[in-house]
Short mmCIF file of C-alpha atoms and ligand atoms in Angstrom, two decimals:
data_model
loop_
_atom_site.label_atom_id
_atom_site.label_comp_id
_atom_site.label_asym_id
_atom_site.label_seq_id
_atom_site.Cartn_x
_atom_site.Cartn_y
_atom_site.Cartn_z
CA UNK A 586 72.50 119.69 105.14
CA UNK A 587 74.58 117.40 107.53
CA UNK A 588 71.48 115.15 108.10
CA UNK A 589 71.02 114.87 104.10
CA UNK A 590 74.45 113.44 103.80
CA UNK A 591 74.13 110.73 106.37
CA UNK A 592 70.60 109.53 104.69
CA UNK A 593 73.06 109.36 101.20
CA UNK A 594 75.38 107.53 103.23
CA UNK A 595 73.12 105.06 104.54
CA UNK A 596 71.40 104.32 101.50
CA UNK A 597 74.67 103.84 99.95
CA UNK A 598 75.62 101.41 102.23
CA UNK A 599 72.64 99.20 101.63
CA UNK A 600 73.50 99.15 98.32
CA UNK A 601 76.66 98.09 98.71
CA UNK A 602 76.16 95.36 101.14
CA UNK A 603 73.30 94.49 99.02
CA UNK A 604 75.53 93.86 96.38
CA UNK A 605 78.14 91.66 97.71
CA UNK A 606 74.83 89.55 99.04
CA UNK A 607 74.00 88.78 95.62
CA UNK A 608 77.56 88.15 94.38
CA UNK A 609 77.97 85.74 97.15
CA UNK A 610 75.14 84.16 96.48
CA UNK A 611 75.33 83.94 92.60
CA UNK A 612 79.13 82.73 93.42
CA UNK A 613 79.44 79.60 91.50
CA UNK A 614 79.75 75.88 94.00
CA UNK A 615 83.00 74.98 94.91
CA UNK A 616 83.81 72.65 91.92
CA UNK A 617 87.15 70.82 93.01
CA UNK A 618 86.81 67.43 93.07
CA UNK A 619 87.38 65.86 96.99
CA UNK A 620 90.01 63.54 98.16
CA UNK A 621 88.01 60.09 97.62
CA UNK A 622 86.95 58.53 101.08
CA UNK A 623 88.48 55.16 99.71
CA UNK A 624 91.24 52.66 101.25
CA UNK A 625 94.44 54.45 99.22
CA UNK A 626 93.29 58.31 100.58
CA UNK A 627 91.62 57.00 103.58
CA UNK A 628 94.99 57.23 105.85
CA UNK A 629 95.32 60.77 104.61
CA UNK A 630 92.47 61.51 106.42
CA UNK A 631 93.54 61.85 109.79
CA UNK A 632 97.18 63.28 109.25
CA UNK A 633 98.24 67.10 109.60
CA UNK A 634 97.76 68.36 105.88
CA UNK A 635 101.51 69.17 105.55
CA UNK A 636 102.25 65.36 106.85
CA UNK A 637 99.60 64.13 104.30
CA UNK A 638 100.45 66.10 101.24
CA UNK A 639 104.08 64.34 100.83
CA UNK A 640 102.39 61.28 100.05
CA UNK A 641 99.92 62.38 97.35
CA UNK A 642 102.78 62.76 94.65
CA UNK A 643 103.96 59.84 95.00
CA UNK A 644 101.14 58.12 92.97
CA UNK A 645 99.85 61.65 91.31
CA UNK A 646 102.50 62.62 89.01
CA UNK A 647 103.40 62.29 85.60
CA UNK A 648 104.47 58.86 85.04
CA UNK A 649 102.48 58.01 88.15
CA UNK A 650 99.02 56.08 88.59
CA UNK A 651 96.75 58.97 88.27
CA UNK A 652 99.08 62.02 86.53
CA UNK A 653 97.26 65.43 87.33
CA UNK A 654 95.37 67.15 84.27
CA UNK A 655 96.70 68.95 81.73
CA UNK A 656 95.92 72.53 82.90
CA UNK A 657 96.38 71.50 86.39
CA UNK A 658 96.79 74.91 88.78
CA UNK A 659 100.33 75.11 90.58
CA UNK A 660 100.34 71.93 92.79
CA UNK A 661 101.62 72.71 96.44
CA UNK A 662 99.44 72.02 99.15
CA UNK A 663 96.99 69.74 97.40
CA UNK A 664 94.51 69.74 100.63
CA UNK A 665 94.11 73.80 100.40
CA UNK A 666 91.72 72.89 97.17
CA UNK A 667 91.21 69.25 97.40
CA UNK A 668 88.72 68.85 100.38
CA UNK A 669 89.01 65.64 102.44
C1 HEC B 1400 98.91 55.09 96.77
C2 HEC B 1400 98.71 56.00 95.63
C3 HEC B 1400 97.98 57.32 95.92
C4 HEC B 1400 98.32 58.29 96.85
C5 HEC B 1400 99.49 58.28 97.82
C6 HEC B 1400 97.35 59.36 96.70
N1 HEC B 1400 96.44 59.05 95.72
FE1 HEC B 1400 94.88 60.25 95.09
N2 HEC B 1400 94.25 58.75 93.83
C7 HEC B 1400 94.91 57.52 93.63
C8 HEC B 1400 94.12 56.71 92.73
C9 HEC B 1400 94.48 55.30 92.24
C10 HEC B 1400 92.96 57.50 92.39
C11 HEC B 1400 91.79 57.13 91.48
C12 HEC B 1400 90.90 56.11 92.14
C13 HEC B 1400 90.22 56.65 93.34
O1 HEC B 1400 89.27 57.45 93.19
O2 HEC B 1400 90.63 56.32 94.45
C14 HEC B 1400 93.07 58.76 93.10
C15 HEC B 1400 92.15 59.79 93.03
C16 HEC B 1400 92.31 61.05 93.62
C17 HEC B 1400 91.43 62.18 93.48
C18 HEC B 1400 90.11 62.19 92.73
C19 HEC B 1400 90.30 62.23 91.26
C20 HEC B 1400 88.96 62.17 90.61
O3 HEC B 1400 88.94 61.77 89.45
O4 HEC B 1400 87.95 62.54 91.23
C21 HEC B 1400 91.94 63.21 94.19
C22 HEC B 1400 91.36 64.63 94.33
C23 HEC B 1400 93.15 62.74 94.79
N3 HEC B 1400 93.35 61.43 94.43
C24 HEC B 1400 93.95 63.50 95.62
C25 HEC B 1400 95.00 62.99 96.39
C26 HEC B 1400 95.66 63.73 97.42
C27 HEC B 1400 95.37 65.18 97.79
C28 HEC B 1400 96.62 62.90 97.95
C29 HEC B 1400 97.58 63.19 99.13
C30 HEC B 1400 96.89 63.45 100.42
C31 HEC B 1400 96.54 61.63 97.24
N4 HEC B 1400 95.53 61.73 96.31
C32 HEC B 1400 97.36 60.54 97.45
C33 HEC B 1400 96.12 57.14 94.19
C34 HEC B 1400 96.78 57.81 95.20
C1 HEC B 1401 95.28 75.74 93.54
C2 HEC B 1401 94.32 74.66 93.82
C3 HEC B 1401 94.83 73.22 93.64
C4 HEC B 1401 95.92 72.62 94.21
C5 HEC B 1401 96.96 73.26 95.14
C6 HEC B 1401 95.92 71.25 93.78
N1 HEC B 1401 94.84 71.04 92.96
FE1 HEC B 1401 94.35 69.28 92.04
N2 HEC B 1401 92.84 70.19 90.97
C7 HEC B 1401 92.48 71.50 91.13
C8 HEC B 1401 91.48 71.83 90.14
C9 HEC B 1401 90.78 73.19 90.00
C10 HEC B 1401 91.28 70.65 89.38
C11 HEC B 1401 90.37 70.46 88.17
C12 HEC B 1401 88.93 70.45 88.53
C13 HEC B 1401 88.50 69.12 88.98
O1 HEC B 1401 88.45 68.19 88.17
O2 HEC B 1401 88.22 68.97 90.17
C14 HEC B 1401 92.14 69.62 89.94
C15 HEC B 1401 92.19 68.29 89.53
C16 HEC B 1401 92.93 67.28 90.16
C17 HEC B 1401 92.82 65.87 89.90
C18 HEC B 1401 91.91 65.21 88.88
C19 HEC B 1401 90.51 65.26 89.40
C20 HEC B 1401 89.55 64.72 88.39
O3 HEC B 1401 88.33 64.83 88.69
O4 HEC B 1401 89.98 64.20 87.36
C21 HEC B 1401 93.69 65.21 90.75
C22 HEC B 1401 93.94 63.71 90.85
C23 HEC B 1401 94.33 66.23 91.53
N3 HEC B 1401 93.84 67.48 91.15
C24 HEC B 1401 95.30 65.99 92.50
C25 HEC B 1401 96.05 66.97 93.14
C26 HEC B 1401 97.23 66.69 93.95
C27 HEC B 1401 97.79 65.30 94.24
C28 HEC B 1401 97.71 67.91 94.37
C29 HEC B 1401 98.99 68.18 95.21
C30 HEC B 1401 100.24 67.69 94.59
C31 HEC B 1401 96.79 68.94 93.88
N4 HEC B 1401 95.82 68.32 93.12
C32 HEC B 1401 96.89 70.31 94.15
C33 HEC B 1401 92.98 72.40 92.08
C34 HEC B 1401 94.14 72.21 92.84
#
C-alpha cells in the first residue's frame, strides 16, 4: 500500500514539473522595447537605475519629445521593464 502511494506521488510530480517546462517554454519573448544604445540614453547606461530613472521623464512625458503610449502600464521605475 505505502509503496503504491509514493509511485502516485512520483509520477505526479513529473507531471507537474513537466508542465511548468512547457509553460516556460511556450512563455511568449520578452516584448518591451529596450532603452536605445544612442547618444541621449547612452549616459543612462552606466548610472544606478534609481539615479537614471529621474532623467527619463524629463523628455518622456506628455507634452514632452517622445510622450509614452496611450495604454502605457503605471510608469515608476522605467528600467524594471525597459532593458538597457
Ligand atoms: C534628453 C531626452 C531623453 C531622455 C532624458 C530620455 N529619453 Fe528615451 N527617448 C528620447 C528620444 C528622442 C527617443 C526616440 C529616439 C531614440 O530612439 O533615441 C527615445 C526613445 C526611447 C525608447 C524607445 C522607444 C521606441 O520607440 O523604441 C525607450 C524605451 C526610452 N526612450 C526609454 C527611456 C528611459 C528608460 C529613460 C531614462 C533612463 C529615457 N528614455 C530618457 C529622449 C529621451
Ligand atoms: C510596468 C512596466 C513598464 C514600466 C515601469 C515602464 N514601461 Fe514603458 N513600456 C512598457 C510596455 C509594455 C510598453 C509597450 C510595448 C512596447 O512598445 O515596448 C512601453 C512603451 C514605452 C515607450 C514606447 C516604446 C515604443 O516602442 O514606442 C516608451 C518611450 C516608454 N515605454 C518609456 C518609459 C519610461 C520613460 C518609463 C518611466 C517613466 C517607462 N516606460 C516605464 C512597460 C513599462
Amino acid at each position: 500500500m505505502k509503496k503504491k502511494n509514493a509511485w502516485l506521488y512520483n509520477i505526479a510530480f513529473v507531471v507537474i514539473v513537466g508542465g511548468i517546462v512547457i509553460f516556460l517554454w511556450n512563455a511568449p519573448p520578452e516584448t518591451t522595447a529596450r532603452v536605445p544604445k544612442d547618444e541621449i540614453h547612452q549616459r543612462f547606461f552606466p548610472m544606478k537605475k534609481k539615479e537614471a530613472e529621474k532623467h527619463c521623464e524629463k523628455c518622456h512625458n506628455p507634452e514632452g519629445d517622445v510622450p509614452l503610449p496611450e495604454g502605457h502600464p503605471p510608469k515608476y521605475r522605467c528600467l524594471f521593464c525597459h532593458k538597457r
